[in-house]
Structures are given as C-alpha cells and as structure tokens.
C-alpha cells in the first residue's frame, strides 16, 4: 500500500479513540449525506462485525450520525451528534447484526425523508480510510478519498463513451472507474474517481447526454 503523506500513516485529525471506528465511520456517514444531498429525517444503521460489538465504546454511533449531519472527522460537534440529531427531528435506529461479512468494520445505512431514501454499505479499512461497496443495490468501489462523479444511466451503447468524451474535453483525468448494472439493458451506475474537483459546468453538460438519468458529485 502506498501512502501520500505521513498523515495517511498516523491517521486523520479526528474526534474519538479509533481511526477505524470513529473517523472512518464519520466518513461513511458523510458520504451517505453527500449522496442524499440533504439532511435525512430518519436513518436505520445496521452494524456488523467489530462495529456491532464495540460501537458504543468506540463512538461509531456518534461518528456515523455526525457524518449524516455533515460534520467532518475533526468537528467537535460529533461528540454530541446524537443529541443534535434528536433536536433536528432525525429518528435513529441502530441494529446490531450477527451476519458474517467480508470486513469486520461494516455498516449499512438506509436514510430517507418524505421525498426519497438511499441505501449504502460502507467499510472502514483503517487509518480513517473507507470504501463504499454498495449503493441502492449497485455494487461499486468508492474510496471517498478523491473527488468522484456518480452517474446513473440507462445501460445503452455509447453511454460510457459519451461521458468519457466530456471528461476528455475538459482535460479531467480519471483515476478509477467502475461500472455496475442490475441487468443487461436496465439501469446502470458509473463510479468515476478523478484527480480534481468537477465544476458545475461539467456536471450540467453530463446531465444533457442521452440516457443519463442522474449525476452526483463528491468533492475532495
């Protein structure tokens, strides 16, 4: 594994006793909040493995909720995130799952409000780093450590090439790209991590492409 700086080794600036159980958990919650694009009114949080066994003592619960409130890993408000969420009217449910999962620090978040919901599975892989492995039934691999674009589209010939052409037009370098679909010819999801944040101009142009249903960006 390569590290970009000493901070990747010692972990991020954070609130809490554990980079895996606190910083990583906060980032999982914050990615879910970013993709949902607003503060949810309710959240069902299923915890697996080590997360399920130690989440209260290690602050995993307050960290995930802090992320849902859009708090960064070093935000002092994470310590009182459960109280803040309650004050905001957010209904929280924590479920300790005993199913065997591939990674011990796994959380499944289902969040929503009167207008929609989102389901996300994330794992904390150590040092505050995370991977999002599932989004609304799509399998994917999203690190949350780089700017990214998520493109929901119809599974049609030329859809991927059209998106790539827009990136080339604006000289945007793709660091990693993953495409998942539920079935041939049905809905699909492109997950694209880039070396730079994507401008609103690019997002709007992507939305005009044929067969593109939704475009969401995650800034660094």
Tab-separated table of C-alpha atoms in Angstrom, residues 20-101:
chain	number	residue	atom	x	y	z
A	20	UNK	CA	-11.305	2.866	12.054
A	21	UNK	CA	-14.302	3.054	14.370
A	22	UNK	CA	-14.637	6.832	14.565
A	23	UNK	CA	-13.022	8.709	11.658
A	24	UNK	CA	-13.884	6.014	9.140
A	25	UNK	CA	-17.425	5.764	10.460
A	26	UNK	CA	-17.881	9.539	10.236
A	27	UNK	CA	-16.731	9.475	6.626
A	28	UNK	CA	-19.179	6.705	5.754
A	29	UNK	CA	-21.993	8.785	7.225
A	30	UNK	CA	-20.838	11.927	5.451
A	31	UNK	CA	-20.629	10.225	2.046
A	32	UNK	CA	-24.207	8.995	2.552
A	33	UNK	CA	-25.267	12.568	3.435
A	34	UNK	CA	-23.484	13.951	0.350
A	35	UNK	CA	-25.121	11.449	-1.981
A	36	UNK	CA	-28.545	12.064	-0.414
A	37	UNK	CA	-27.881	15.794	-0.872
A	38	UNK	CA	-29.734	16.888	2.260
A	39	UNK	CA	-30.117	16.031	5.932
A	40	UNK	CA	-32.232	12.890	6.301
A	41	UNK	CA	-35.245	12.757	8.578
A	42	UNK	CA	-34.568	9.173	9.598
A	43	UNK	CA	-31.727	6.677	9.496
A	44	UNK	CA	-31.606	2.911	10.031
A	45	UNK	CA	-27.986	1.964	10.749
A	46	UNK	CA	-27.021	-1.716	10.717
A	47	UNK	CA	-23.608	-2.542	12.169
A	48	UNK	CA	-21.643	-5.718	11.508
A	49	UNK	CA	-18.613	-7.457	12.994
A	50	UNK	CA	-16.401	-5.275	15.169
A	51	UNK	CA	-18.640	-2.280	14.554
A	52	UNK	CA	-21.585	-4.155	16.083
A	53	UNK	CA	-19.571	-5.363	19.073
A	54	UNK	CA	-17.898	-2.128	20.120
A	55	UNK	CA	-19.774	0.758	18.512
A	56	UNK	CA	-20.883	2.390	21.762
A	57	UNK	CA	-17.471	2.336	23.444
A	58	UNK	CA	-15.579	3.428	20.333
A	59	UNK	CA	-18.024	6.124	19.300
A	60	UNK	CA	-19.035	4.557	15.992
A	61	UNK	CA	-22.662	5.536	16.569
A	62	UNK	CA	-21.949	9.212	17.239
A	63	UNK	CA	-19.448	9.291	14.362
A	64	UNK	CA	-21.857	7.932	11.743
A	65	UNK	CA	-24.583	10.299	12.883
A	66	UNK	CA	-22.092	13.156	12.883
A	67	UNK	CA	-21.341	12.324	9.267
A	68	UNK	CA	-25.056	12.339	8.461
A	69	UNK	CA	-25.158	15.833	9.978
A	70	UNK	CA	-22.331	16.806	7.580
A	71	UNK	CA	-19.679	17.099	10.315
A	72	UNK	CA	-16.054	16.461	9.322
A	73	UNK	CA	-13.891	13.999	11.295
A	74	UNK	CA	-12.357	16.770	13.433
A	75	UNK	CA	-15.625	18.583	14.218
A	76	UNK	CA	-16.137	18.844	17.986
A	77	UNK	CA	-19.908	18.580	17.459
A	78	UNK	CA	-19.501	14.863	16.697
A	79	UNK	CA	-19.335	14.261	20.451
A	80	UNK	CA	-22.942	15.428	20.820
A	81	UNK	CA	-24.233	14.346	17.407
A	82	UNK	CA	-26.945	12.078	18.834
A	83	UNK	CA	-28.399	14.978	20.795
A	84	UNK	CA	-28.136	17.327	17.809
A	85	UNK	CA	-29.831	14.781	15.546
A	86	UNK	CA	-32.671	14.366	18.061
A	87	UNK	CA	-33.066	18.144	18.305
A	88	UNK	CA	-33.251	18.298	14.487
A	89	UNK	CA	-36.010	15.680	14.475
A	90	UNK	CA	-33.914	12.882	12.984
A	91	UNK	CA	-35.185	9.454	14.024
A	92	UNK	CA	-32.334	6.969	14.536
A	93	UNK	CA	-32.373	3.177	14.711
A	94	UNK	CA	-29.230	1.124	15.395
A	95	UNK	CA	-29.261	-2.595	14.588
A	96	UNK	CA	-26.532	-4.977	15.761
A	97	UNK	CA	-26.258	-7.593	13.010
A	98	UNK	CA	-24.678	-11.020	13.511
A	99	UNK	CA	-24.320	-11.913	9.822
A	100	UNK	CA	-20.811	-12.769	8.642
A	101	UNK	CA	-19.392	-10.063	6.369
